Short mmCIF file of C-alpha atoms in Angstrom, two decimals:
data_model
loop_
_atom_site.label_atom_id
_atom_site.label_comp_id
_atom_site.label_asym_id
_atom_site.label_seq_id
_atom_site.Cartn_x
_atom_site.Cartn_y
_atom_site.Cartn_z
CA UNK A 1 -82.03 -113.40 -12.75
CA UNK A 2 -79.97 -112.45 -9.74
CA UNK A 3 -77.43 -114.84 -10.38
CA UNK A 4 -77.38 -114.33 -14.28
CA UNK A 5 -76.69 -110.52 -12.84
CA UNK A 6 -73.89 -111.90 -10.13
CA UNK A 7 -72.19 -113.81 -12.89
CA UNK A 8 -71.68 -111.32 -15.44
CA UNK A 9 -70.75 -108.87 -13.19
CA UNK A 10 -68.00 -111.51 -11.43
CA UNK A 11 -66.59 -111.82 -15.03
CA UNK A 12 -66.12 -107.99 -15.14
CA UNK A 13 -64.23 -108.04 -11.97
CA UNK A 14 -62.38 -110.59 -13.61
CA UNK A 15 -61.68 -108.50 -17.03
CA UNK A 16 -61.13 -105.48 -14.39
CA UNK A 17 -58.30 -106.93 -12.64
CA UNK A 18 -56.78 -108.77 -14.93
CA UNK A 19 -55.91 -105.17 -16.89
CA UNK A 20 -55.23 -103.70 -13.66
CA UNK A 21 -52.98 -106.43 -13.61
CA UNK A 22 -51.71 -106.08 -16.83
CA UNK A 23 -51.74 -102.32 -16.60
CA UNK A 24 -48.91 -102.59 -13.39
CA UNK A 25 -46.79 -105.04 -15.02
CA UNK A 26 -46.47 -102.65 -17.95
CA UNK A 27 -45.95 -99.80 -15.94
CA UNK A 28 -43.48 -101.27 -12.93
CA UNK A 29 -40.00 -100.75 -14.46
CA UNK A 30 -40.60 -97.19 -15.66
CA UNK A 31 -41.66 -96.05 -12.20
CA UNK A 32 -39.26 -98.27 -10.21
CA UNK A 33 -36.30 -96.29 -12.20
CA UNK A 34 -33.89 -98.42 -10.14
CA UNK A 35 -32.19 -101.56 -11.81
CA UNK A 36 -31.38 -103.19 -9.15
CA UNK A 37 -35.11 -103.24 -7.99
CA UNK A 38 -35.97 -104.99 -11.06
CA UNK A 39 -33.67 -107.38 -10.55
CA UNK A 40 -35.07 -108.51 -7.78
CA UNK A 41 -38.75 -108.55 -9.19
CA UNK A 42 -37.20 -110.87 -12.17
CA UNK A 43 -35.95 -113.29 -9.60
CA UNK A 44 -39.06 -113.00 -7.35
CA UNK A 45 -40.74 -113.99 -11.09
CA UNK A 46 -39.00 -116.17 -11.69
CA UNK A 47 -39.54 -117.98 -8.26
CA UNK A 48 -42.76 -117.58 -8.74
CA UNK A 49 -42.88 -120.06 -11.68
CA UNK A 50 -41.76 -122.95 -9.03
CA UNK A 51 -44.14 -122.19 -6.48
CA UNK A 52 -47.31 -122.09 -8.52
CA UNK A 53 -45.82 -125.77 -9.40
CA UNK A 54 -45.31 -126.56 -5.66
CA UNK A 55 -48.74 -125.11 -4.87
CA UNK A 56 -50.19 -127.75 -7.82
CA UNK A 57 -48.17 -130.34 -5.87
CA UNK A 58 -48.18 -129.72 -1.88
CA UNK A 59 -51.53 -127.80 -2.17
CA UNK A 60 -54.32 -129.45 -4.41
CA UNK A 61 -52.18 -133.05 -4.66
CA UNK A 62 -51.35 -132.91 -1.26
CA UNK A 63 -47.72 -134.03 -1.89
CA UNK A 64 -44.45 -131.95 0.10
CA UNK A 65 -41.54 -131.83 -1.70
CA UNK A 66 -38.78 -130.33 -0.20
CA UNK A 67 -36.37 -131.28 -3.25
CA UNK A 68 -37.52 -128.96 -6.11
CA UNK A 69 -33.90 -127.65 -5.70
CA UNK A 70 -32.71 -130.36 -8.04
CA UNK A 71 -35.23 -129.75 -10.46
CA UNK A 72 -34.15 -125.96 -10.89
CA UNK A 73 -31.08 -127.20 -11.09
CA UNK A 74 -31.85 -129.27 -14.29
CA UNK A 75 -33.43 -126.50 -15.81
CA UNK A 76 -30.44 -123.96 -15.24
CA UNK A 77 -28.14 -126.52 -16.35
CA UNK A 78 -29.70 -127.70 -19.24
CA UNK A 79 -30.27 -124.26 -20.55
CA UNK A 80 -27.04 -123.07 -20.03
CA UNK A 81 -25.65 -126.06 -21.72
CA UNK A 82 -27.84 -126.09 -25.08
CA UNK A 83 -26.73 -122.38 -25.24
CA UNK A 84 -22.99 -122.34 -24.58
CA UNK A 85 -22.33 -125.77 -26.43
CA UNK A 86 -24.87 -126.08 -28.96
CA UNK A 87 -25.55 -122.43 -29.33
CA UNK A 88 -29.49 -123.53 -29.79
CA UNK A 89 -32.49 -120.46 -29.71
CA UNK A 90 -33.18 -119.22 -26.20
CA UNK A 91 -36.51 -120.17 -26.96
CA UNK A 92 -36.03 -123.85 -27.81
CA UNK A 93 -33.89 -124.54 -24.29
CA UNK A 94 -37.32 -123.20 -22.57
CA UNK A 95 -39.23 -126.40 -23.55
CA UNK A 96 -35.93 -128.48 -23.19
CA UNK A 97 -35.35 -127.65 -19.94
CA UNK A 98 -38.77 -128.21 -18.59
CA UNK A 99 -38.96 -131.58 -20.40
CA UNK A 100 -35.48 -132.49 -18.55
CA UNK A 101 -36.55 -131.52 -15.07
CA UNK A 102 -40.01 -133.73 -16.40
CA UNK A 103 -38.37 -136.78 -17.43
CA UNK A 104 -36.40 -136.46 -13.38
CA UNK A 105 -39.26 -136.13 -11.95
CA UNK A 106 -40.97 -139.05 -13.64
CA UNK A 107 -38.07 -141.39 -13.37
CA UNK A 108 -37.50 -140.70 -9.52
CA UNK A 109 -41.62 -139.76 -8.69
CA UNK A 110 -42.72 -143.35 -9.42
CA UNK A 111 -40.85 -144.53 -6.78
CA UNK A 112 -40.40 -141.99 -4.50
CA UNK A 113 -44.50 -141.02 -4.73
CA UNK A 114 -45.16 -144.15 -3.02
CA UNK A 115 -44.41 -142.76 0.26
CA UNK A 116 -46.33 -140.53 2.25
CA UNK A 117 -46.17 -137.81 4.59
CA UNK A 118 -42.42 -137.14 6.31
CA UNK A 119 -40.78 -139.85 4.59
CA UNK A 120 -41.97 -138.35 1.02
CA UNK A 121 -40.10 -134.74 2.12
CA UNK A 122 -36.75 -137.29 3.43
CA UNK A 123 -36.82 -138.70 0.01
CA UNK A 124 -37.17 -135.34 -1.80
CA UNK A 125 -34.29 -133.97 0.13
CA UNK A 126 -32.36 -137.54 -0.72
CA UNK A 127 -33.30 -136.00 -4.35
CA UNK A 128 -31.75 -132.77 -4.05
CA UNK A 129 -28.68 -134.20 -2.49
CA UNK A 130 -28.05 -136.69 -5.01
CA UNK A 131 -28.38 -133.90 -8.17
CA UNK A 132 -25.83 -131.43 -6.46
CA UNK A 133 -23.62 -133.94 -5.82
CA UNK A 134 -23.28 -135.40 -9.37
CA UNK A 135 -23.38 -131.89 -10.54
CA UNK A 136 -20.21 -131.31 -8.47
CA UNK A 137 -18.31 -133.93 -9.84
CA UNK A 138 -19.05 -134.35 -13.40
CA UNK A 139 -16.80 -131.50 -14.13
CA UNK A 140 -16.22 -132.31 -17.83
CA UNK A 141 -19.86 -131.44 -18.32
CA UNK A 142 -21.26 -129.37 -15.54
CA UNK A 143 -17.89 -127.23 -14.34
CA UNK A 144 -18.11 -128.61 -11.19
CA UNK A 145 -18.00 -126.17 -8.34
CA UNK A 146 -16.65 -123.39 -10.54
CA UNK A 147 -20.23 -123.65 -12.30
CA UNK A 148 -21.02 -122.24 -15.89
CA UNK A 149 -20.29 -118.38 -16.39
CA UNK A 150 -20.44 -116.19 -19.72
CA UNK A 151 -23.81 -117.22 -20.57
CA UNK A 152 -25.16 -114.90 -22.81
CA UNK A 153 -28.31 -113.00 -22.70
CA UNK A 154 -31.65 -114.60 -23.96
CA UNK A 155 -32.76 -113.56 -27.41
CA UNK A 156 -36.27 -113.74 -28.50
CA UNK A 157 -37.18 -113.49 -31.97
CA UNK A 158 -33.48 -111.22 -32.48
CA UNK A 159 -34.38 -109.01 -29.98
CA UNK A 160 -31.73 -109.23 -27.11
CA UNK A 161 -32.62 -108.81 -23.44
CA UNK A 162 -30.17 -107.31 -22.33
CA UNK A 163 -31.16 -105.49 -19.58
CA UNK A 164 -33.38 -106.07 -16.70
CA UNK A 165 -36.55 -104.06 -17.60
CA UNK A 166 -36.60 -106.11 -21.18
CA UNK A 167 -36.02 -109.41 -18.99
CA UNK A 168 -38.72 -108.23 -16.88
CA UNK A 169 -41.59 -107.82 -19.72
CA UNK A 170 -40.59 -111.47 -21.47
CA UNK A 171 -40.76 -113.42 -18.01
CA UNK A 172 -44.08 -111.91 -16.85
CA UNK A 173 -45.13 -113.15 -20.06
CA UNK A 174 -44.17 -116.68 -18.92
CA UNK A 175 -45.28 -116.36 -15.78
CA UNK A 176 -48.60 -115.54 -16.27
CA UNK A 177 -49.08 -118.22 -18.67
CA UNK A 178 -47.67 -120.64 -16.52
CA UNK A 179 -50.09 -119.25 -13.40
CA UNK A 180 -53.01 -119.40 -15.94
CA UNK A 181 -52.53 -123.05 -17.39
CA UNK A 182 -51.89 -124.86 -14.24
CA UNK A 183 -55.13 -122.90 -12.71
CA UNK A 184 -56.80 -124.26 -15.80
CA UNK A 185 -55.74 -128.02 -14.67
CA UNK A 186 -57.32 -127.23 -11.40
CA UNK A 187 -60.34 -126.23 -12.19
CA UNK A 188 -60.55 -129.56 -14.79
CA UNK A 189 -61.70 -133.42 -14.24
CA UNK A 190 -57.90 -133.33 -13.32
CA UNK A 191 -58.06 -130.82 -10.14
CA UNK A 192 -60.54 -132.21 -8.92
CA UNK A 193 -59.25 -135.44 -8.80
CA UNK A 194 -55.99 -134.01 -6.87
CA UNK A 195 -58.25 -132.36 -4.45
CA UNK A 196 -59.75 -135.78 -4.02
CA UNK A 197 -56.41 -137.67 -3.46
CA UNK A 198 -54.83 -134.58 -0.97
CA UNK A 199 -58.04 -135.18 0.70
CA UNK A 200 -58.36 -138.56 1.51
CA UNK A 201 -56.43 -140.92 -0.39
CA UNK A 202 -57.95 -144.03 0.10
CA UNK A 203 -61.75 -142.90 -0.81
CA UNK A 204 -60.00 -141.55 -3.93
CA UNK A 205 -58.93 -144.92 -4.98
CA UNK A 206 -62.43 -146.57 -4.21
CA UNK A 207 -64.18 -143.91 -6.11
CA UNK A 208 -62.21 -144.84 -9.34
CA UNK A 209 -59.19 -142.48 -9.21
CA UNK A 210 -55.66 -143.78 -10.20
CA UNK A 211 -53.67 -142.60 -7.52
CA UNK A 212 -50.47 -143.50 -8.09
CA UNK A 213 -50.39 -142.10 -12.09
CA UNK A 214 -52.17 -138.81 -10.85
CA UNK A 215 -49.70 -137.91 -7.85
CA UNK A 216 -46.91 -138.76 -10.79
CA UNK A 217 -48.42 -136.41 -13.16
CA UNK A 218 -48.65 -133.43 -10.19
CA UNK A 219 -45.15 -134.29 -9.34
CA UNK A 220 -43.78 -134.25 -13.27
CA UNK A 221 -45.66 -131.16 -13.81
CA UNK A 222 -44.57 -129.54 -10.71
CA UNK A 223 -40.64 -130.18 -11.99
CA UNK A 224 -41.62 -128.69 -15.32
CA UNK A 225 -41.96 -125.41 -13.76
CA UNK A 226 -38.95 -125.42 -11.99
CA UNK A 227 -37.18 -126.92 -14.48
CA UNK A 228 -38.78 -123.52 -16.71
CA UNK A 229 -37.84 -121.57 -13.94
CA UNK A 230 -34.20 -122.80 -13.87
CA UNK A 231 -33.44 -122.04 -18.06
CA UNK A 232 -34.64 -118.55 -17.12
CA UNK A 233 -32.51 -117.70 -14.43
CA UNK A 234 -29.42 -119.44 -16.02
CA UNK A 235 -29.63 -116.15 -18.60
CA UNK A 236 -30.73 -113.42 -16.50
CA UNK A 237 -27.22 -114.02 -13.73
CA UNK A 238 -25.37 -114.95 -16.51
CA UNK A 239 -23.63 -117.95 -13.73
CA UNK A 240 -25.01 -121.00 -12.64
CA UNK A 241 -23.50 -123.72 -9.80
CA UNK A 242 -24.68 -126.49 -7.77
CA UNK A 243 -24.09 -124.34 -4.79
CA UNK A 244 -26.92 -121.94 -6.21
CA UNK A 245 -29.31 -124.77 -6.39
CA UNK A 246 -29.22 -127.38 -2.99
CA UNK A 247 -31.05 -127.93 0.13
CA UNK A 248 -31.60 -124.09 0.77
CA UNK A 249 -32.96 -123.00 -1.86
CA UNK A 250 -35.38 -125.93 -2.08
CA UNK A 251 -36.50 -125.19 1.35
CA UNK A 252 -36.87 -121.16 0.98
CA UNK A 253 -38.84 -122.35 -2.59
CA UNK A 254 -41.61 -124.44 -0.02
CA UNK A 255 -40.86 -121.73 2.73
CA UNK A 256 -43.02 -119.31 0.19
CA UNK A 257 -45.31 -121.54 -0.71
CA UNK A 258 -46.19 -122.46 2.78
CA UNK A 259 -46.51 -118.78 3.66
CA UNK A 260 -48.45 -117.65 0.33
CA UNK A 261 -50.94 -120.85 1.50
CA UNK A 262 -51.19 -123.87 0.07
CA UNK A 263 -53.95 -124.70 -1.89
CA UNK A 264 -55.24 -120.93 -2.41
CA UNK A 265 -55.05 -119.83 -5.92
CA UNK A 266 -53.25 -116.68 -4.94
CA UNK A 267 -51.22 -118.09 -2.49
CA UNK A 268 -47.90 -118.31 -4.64
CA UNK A 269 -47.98 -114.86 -5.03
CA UNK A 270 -47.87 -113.58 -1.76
CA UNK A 271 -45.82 -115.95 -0.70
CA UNK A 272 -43.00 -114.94 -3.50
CA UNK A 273 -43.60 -111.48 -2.63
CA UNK A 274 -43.31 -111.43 1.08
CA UNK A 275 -40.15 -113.66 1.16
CA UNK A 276 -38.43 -113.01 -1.51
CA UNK A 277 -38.14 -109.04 -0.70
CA UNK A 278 -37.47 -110.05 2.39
CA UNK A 279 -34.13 -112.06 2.09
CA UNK A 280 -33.09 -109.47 -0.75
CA UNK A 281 -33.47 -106.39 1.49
CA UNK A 282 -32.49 -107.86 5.50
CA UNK A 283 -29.21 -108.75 4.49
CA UNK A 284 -28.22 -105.02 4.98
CA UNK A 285 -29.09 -106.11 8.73
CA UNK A 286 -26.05 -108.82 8.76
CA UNK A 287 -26.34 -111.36 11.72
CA UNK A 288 -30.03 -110.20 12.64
CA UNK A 289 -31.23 -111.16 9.19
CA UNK A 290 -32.12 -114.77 10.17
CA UNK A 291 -33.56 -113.65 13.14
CA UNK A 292 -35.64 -111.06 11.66
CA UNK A 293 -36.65 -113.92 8.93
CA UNK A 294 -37.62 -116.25 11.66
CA UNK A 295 -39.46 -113.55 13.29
CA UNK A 296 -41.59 -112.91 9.98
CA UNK A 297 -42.08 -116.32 9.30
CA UNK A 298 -43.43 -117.05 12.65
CA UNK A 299 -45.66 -114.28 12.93
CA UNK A 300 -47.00 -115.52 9.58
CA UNK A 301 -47.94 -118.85 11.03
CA UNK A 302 -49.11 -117.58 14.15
CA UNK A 303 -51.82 -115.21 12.80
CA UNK A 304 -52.61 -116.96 9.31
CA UNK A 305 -52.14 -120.47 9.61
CA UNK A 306 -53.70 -120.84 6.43
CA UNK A 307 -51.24 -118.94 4.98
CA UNK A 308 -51.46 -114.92 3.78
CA UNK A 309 -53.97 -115.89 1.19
CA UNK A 310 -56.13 -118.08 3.75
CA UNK A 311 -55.92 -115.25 5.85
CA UNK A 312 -56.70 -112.14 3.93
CA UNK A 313 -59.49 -114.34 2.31
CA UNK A 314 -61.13 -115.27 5.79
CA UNK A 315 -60.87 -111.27 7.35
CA UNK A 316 -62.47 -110.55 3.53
CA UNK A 317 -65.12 -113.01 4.53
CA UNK A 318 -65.62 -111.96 8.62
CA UNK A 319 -65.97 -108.47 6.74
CA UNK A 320 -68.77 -109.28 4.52
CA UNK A 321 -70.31 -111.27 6.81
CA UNK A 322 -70.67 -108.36 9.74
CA UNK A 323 -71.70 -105.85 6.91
CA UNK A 324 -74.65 -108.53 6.18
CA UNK A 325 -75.11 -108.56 9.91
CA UNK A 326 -75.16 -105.07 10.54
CA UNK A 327 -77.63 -104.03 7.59
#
């Protein structure tokens, strides 16, 4: 009886913060009254969308990547691209553009997957390097360093976003659904099986578990969402580059997933939010914003080496557990 009672009222925690949740999102833009503010939240967002991928892939399939740079790239690209030459739907380059970064990731994760550890990240960042460079010198198609500009605002069902609190709404939408399908996969046959091979590979493979087709799967999945990720920030800066998409940005994408903590459901999201507010807003300090970055990060892995989820869920748990002492 007592745990018929504890489930039912677990699910209306659940229902209770998901509308709390839903209740902010709605809310946010009216209250922040600041564009610019926004515009950060929509790339935070938007970030957000490649981490929960990197969190599939680092965290439950125990696979670093330090290369999802070049599968954000893809994305931007080929979104910009189907827009300004083919004038196609913003809503059809959305699929497109994942299934591009997807078909990368498969062609270079069969290979690449095969190694573990340190020289998996090397051949990540052999990834990124490789992308950025072609997309530097295929001008005819890509710009070259001068990049694609003038690309117009997404439109969704005629409605133009045109401005950042209307950008805002459509890619929470995305977001969430992203956050909610690939948190579906984990708790599936499929999670488990991940969990299994970031665990220890080799008693994976006796138990049964194709190893090599399930670490390509995490990995193609993991460049769908950046390659999502990429066709909807090609629209909402209006410019896209191959300087905007290299070695940095692929390791300030893991930097956040690190710190969020890998493998913890809410990880991505804490991770996004510290970090990304963080590099927006220190740059008014100049030269002391890397060292006040550093700083942060360090102190992060000092006191939660688990990561900020890992660590606000074991003080949650100390808590409860001296409560239960104390009564």
């Amino acid at each position: 009886m007592r745990q018929v009672q504890g489930m039912a009222r677990g699910k209306w925690w659940s229902i209770a913060g998901w509308a709390i949740l839903v209740l902010a999102v709605y809310s946010f833009p009216p209250l922040a009254q600041d564009p610019y503010l926004v515009h950060v939240v929509n790339l935070a967002v938007i970030a957000l969308i490649v981490t929960v991928g990197l969190n599939l892939l680092a965290g439950y399939a125990g696979q670093i990547s330090i290369g999802h740079g070049a599968f954000y790239l893809v994305g931007a690209y080929a979104g910009a691209l189907l827009v300004l030459n083919l004038h196609a739907p913003f809503l059809l380059t959305l699929p497109v553009a994942a299934a591009a970064a997807a078909l990368l990731g498969w062609v270079v994760g069969r290979p690449t997957l095969r190694l573990k550890g340190a020289y998996l990240a090397m051949a990540t960042l052999g990834i990124v390097e490789i992308v950025q460079v072609v997309a530097l010198n295929w001008t005819g198609f890509t710009g070259g360093a001068l990049g694609l500009s003038n690309i117009p605002p997404a439109q969704v069902f005629g409605i133009t976003l045109n401005s950042e609190t209307s950008y805002f709404y459509f890619v929470a939408i995305v977001a969430v659904i992203v956050y909610l399908g690939v948190n579906r996969l984990l708790d599936s046959e499929l999670g488990r099986a991940w969990r299994a091979i970031r665990d220890n590979e080799v008693a994976a493979q006796v138990m049964g578990i194709d190893v090599a087709r399930l670490k390509s799967l995490a990995f193609v999945i993991s460049c769908a969402a950046a390659g999502l990720a990429g066709a909807l920030y090609a629209p909402l800066v209006t410019f896209v580059s191959p300087s905007g998409f290299g070695f940095n940005e692929s390791v300030a994408l893991l930097t956040m997933a690190l710190a969020g903590g890998l493998g913890w459901r809410f990880g991505p999201i804490f991770g996004v939010a510290l970090l990304s507010f963080a590099q927006q807003y220190l740059q008014a300090l100049n030269s002391l914003q890397l060292v006040v970055y550093g700083v942060l990060l360090t102190a992060v892995i000092l006191f939660m080496p688990q990561g900020i989820a890992g660590g606000l869920t074991a003080a949650w748990q100390h808590l409860c557990w001296r409560r239960a002492h104390d009564a």
